[in-house]
Coordinates of C-alpha atoms in Angstrom, one line a residue:
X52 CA 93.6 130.1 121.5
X53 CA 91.5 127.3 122.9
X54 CA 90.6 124.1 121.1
X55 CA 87.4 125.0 119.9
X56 CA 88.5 128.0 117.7
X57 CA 91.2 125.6 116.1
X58 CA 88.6 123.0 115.0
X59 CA 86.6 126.0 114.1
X60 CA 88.8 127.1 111.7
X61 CA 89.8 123.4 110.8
X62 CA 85.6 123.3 110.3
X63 CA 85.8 126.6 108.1
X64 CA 88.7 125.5 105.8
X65 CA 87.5 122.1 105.6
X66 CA 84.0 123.2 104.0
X67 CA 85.7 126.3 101.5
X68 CA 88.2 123.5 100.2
X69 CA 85.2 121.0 99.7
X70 CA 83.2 123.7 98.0
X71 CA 85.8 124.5 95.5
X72 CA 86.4 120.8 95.1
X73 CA 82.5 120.3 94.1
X74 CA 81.9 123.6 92.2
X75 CA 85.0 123.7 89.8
X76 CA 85.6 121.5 87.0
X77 CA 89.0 122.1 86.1
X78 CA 92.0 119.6 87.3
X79 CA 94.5 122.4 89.1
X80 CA 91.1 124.1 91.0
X81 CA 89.9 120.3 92.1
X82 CA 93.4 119.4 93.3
X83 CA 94.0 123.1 95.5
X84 CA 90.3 122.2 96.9
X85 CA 91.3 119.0 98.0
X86 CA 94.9 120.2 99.3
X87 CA 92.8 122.9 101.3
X88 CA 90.6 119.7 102.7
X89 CA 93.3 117.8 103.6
X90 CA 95.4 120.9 104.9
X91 CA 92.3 121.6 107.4
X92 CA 92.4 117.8 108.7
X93 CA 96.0 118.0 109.9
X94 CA 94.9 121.2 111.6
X95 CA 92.7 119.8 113.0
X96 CA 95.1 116.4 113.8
X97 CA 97.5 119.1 115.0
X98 CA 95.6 120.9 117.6
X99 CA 94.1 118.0 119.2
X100 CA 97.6 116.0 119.5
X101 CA 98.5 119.9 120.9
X102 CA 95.7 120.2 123.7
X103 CA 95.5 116.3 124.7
X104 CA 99.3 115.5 124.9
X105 CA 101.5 118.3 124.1
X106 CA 104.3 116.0 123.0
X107 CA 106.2 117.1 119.9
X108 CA 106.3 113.9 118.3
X109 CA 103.1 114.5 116.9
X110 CA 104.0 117.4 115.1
X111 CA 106.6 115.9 113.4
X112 CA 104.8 112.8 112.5
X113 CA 102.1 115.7 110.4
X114 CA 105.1 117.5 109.3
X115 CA 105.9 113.8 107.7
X116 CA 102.6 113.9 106.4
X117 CA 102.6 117.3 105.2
X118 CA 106.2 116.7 103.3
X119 CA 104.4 113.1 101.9
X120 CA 101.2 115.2 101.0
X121 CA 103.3 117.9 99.1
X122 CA 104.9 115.5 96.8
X123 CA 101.7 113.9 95.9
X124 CA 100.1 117.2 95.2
X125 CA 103.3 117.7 92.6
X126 CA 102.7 114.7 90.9
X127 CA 99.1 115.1 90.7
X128 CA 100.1 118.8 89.3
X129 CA 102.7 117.1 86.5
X130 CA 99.6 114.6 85.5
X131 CA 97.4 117.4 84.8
X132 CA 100.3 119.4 82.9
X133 CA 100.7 116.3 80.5
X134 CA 96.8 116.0 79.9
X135 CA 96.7 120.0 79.9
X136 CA 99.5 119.3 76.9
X137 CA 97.9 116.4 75.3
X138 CA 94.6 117.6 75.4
X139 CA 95.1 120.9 75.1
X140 CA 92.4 121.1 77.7
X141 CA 92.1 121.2 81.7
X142 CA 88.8 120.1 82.5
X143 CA 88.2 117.0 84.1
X144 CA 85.6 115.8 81.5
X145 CA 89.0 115.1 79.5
X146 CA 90.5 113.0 82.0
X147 CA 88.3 110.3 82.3
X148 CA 89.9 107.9 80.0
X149 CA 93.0 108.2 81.6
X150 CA 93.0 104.4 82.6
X151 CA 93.3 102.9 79.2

């Protein structure tokens, strides 16, 4: 597998995950299009750390990322369970006044 087909597919995830980030309007659907985006960028990070120094240091520095990124997506997740519970509705319409 050469560099190219790894930033291809980085490419290709990084474009479904925006479109379902766009096109859906409710929280959980936003948030899994956005973890796909992000998901594609440390492929992306990944492979070139891989094929311009193949030091394993910068794998683990995206697997710290990864486990950093996973704990936001869970709290992100609980925040739209207690407006899904408030609100008795997941769009994103009814999350706008979340700031007051």
């Amino acid at each position: 597998m050469t560099l190219e087909t790894v930033l291809l597919v980085a490419a290709a995830l990084f474009a479904v995950g925006l479109y379902g980030a766009i096109s859906q309007q409710v929280v959980v659907m936003v948030m899994m299009g956005l973890e796909v985006m992000v998901n594609a960028v440390i492929l992306a990070a990944g492979a070139m750390w891989w094929f311009l120094a193949p030091d394993p240091t910068g794998q683990v520095l995206l697997l710290v990322v990864l486990a950093a990124m996973t704990v936001e997506m869970a709290m992100g997740f609980a925040v739209a369970t207690l407006v899904h519970r408030h609100r008795n509705s997941d769009m994103t319409d009814s999350a706008t006044d979340l700031a007051r």
